[in-house]
CSV table of C-alpha atoms in Angstrom, one decimal:
chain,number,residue,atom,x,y,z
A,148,UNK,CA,21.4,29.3,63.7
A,149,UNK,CA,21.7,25.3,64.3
A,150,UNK,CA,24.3,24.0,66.2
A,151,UNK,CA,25.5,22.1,63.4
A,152,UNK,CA,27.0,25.3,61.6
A,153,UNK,CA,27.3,27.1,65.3
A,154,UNK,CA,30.2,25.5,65.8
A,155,UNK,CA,31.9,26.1,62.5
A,156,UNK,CA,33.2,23.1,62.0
A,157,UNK,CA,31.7,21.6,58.9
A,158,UNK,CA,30.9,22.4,55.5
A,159,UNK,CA,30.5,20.0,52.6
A,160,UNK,CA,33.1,21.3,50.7
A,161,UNK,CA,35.6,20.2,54.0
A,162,UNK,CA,34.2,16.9,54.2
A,163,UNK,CA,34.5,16.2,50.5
A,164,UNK,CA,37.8,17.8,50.9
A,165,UNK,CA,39.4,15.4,53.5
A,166,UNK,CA,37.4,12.7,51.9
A,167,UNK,CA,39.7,13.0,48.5
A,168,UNK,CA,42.5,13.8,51.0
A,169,UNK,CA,42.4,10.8,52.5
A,170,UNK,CA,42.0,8.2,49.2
A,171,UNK,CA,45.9,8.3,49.5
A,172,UNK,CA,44.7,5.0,51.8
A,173,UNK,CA,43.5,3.0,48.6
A,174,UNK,CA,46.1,3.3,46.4
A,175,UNK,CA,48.3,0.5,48.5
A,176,UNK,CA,46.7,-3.0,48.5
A,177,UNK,CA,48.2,-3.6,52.1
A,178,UNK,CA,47.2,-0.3,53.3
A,179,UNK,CA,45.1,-0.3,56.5
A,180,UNK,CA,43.9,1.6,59.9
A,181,UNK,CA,41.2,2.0,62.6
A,182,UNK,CA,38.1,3.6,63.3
A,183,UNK,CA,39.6,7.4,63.7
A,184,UNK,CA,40.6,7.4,67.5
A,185,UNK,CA,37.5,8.7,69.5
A,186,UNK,CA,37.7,11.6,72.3
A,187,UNK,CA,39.0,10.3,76.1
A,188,UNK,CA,36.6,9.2,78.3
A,189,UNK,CA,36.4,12.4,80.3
A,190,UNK,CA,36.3,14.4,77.6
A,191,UNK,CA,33.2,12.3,76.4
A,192,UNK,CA,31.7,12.8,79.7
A,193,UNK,CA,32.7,16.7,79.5
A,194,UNK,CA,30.5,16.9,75.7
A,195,UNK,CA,27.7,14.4,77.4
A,196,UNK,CA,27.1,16.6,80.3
A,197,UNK,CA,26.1,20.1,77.8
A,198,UNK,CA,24.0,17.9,75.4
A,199,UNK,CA,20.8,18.7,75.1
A,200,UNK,CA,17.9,16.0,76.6
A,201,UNK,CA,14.5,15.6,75.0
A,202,UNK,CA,12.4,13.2,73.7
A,203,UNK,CA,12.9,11.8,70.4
A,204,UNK,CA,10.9,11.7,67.2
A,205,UNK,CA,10.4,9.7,64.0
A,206,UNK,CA,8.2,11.5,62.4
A,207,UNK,CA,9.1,11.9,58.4
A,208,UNK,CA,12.1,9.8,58.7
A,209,UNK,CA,13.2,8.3,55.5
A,210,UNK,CA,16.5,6.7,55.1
A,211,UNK,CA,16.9,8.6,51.2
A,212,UNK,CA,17.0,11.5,53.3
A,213,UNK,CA,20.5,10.6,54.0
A,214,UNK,CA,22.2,10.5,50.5
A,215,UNK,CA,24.6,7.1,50.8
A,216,UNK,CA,27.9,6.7,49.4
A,217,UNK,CA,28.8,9.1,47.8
A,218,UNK,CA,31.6,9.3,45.6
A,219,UNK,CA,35.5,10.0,47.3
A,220,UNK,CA,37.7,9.2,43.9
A,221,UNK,CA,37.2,7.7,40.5
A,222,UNK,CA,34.9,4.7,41.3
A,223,UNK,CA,35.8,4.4,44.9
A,224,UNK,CA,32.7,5.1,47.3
A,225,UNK,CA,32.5,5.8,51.0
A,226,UNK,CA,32.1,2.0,51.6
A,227,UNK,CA,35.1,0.9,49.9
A,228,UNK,CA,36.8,3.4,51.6
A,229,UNK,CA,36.0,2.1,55.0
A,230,UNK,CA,36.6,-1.3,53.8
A,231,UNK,CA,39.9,-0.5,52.4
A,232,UNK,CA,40.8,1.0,56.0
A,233,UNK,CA,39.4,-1.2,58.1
A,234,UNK,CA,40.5,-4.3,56.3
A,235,UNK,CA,44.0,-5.8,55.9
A,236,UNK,CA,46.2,-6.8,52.8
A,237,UNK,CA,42.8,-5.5,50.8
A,238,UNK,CA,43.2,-5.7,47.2
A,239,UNK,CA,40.7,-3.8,45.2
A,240,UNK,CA,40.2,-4.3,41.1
A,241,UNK,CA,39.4,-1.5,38.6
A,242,UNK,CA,36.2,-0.6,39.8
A,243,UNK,CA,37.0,-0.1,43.6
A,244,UNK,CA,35.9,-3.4,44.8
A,245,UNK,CA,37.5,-5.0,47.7
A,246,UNK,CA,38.0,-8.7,45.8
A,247,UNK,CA,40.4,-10.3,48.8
A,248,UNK,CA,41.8,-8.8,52.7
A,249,UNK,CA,40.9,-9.7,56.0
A,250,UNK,CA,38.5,-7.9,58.6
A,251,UNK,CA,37.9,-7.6,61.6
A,252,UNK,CA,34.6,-6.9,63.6
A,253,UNK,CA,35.2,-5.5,67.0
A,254,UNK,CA,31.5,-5.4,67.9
A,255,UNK,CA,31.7,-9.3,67.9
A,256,UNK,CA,35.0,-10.5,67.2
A,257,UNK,CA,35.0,-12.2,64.1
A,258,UNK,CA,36.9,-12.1,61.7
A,259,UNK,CA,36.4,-12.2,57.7
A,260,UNK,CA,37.9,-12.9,54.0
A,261,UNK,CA,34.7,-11.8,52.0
A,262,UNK,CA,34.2,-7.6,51.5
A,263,UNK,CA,30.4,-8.8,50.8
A,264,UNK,CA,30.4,-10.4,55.0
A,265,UNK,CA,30.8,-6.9,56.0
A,266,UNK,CA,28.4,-3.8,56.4
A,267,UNK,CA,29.6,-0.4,57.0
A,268,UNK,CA,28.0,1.0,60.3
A,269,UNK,CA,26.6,3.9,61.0
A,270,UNK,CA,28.2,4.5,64.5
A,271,UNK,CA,25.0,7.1,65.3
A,272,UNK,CA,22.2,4.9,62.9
A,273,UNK,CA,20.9,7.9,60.1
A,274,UNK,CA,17.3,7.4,62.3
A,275,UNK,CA,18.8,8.0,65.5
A,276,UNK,CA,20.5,11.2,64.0
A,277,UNK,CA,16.8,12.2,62.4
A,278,UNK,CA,15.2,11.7,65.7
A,279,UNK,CA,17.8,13.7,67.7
A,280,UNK,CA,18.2,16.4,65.4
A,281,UNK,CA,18.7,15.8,61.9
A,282,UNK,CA,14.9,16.2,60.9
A,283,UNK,CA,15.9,20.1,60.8
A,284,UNK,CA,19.4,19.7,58.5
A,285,UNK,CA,19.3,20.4,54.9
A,286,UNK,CA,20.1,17.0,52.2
A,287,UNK,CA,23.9,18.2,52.1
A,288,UNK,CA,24.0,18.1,55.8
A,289,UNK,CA,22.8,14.5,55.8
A,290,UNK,CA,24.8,13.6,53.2
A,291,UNK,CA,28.4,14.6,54.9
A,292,UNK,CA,26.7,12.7,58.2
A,293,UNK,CA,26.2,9.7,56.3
A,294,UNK,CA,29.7,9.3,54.3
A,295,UNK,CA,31.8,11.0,57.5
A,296,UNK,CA,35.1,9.5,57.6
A,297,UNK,CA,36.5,12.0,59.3
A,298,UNK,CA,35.1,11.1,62.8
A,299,UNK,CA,34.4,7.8,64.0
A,300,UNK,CA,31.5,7.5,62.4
A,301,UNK,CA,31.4,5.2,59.8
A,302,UNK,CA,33.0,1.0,60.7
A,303,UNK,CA,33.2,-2.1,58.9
A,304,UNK,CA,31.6,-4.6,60.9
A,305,UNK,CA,29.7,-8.6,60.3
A,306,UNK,CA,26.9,-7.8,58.4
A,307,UNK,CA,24.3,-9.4,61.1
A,308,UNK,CA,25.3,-7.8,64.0
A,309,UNK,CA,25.0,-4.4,62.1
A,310,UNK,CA,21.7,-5.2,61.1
A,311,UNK,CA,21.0,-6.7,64.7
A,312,UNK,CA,21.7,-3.5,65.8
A,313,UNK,CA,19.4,-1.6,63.1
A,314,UNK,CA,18.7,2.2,65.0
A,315,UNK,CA,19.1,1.2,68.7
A,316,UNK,CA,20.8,3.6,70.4
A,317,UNK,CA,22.9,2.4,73.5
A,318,UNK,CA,20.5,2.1,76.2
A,319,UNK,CA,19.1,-0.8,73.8
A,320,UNK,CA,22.1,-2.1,72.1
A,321,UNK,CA,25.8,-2.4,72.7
A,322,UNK,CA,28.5,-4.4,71.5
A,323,UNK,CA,28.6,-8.3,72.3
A,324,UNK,CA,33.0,-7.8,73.1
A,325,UNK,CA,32.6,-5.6,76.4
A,326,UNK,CA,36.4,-4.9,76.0
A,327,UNK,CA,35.3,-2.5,72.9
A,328,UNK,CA,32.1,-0.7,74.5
A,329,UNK,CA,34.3,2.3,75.8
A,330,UNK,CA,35.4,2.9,72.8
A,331,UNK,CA,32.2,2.8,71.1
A,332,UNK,CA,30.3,4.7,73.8
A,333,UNK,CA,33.3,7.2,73.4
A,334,UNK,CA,32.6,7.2,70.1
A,335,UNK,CA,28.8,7.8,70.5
A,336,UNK,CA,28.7,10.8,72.6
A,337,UNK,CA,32.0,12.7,70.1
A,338,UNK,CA,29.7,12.7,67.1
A,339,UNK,CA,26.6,13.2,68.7
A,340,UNK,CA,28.0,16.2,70.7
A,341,UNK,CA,30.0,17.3,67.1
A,342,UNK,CA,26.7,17.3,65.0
A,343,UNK,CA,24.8,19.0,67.8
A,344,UNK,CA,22.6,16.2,68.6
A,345,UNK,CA,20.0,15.5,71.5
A,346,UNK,CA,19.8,12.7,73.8
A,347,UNK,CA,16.9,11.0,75.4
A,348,UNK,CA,16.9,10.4,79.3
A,349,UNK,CA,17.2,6.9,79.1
A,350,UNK,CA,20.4,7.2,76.2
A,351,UNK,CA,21.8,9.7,78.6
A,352,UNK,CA,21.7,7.6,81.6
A,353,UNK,CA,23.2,5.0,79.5
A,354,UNK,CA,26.0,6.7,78.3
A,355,UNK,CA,26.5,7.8,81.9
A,356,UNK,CA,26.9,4.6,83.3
A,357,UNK,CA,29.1,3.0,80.9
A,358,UNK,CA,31.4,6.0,80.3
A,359,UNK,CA,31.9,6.0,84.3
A,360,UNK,CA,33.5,2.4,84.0
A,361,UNK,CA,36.2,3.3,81.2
């Protein structure tokens, strides 16, 4: 049995679950709130440390693999979700679009009044998953990976920088605001260690060293 049910905390029918939960957050159009606080520091270093280290592969990756966005309520999808909880004073119309609000982007510090300047990252990129681990998950597996709101996984960022950062993992790419990188690196490691996901020497050593600052 994978690691991903060992632990017996997800199912698809709990992540939908919490998904519909939570769409209590866009029925106000000055509702708002953060990326889901990550784990401390030391407990990140606690999950780093029993990780699994090997050496990545590609092979077979295909980003359909990774069903995205599903649907949370109505007409509202996993991205306007995000949006509407990242953003501030967001007003959405009939069909779930975000059509004014203000976001922030804490990987580079800007700050935007256009939904369509935004991308929704994929804290752990869907390849980085696939090469660590995901190859062996069913489509429903990948799915509740992709449209995870319940960790800090998923993050309304500037479009560019999100595709800047494409499916580097942080031993190749970190955010340009250092203030935010112990968050993010926090962030890393909880749902890497949550899914069950490897590590590659040079991630690890990475993570290490920046974790040992915050």
């Amino acid at each position: 049995m994978s690691k991903f049910y060992a632990r017996g905390r997800l199912s698809i029918l709990a992540a939908l679950t919490g998904l519909i939960a939570s769409v209590g957050l866009l029925n106000s159009p000055t509702a708002s709130a953060a990326l889901p606080t990550p784990v401390s520091a030391a407990t990140a270093r606690t999950y780093l440390a029993s990780l699994t280290v090997k050496t990545e592969s590609r092979t077979g990756y295909d980003r359909d693999l990774f069903p995205t966005w599903i649907t949370i309520s109505g007409t509202c999808n996993t991205r306007e979700y995000i949006l509407k909880r990242d953003g501030t004073n967001v007003v959405t119309n009939s069909a779930c679009t975000a059509t004014s609000g203000s976001w922030y982007s804490p990987y580079d510090g800007a700050t935007w009044t256009a939904a369509s300047d935004l991308d929704i990252d994929h804290m752990v990129p869907l390849a980085e998953a696939w090469d660590s681990g995901a190859s062996g998950w069913t489509t429903a597996q990948r799915q509740a990976f992709a449209n995870d709101v319940t960790r800090p996984q998923l993050i309304a960022v500037t479009d560019n920088v999100n595709q800047s950062k494409s499916d580097q993992d942080p031993a190749e790419w970190m955010p340009s605001v250092t203030s935010y990188r112990c968050t993010y690196v926090r962030a890393w490691v909880q749902v890497k260690y949550y899914y069950g996901l490897a590590v590659d020497s040079a991630e690890k050593s990475a993570l290490t060293s920046y974790l040992s600052s915050c």
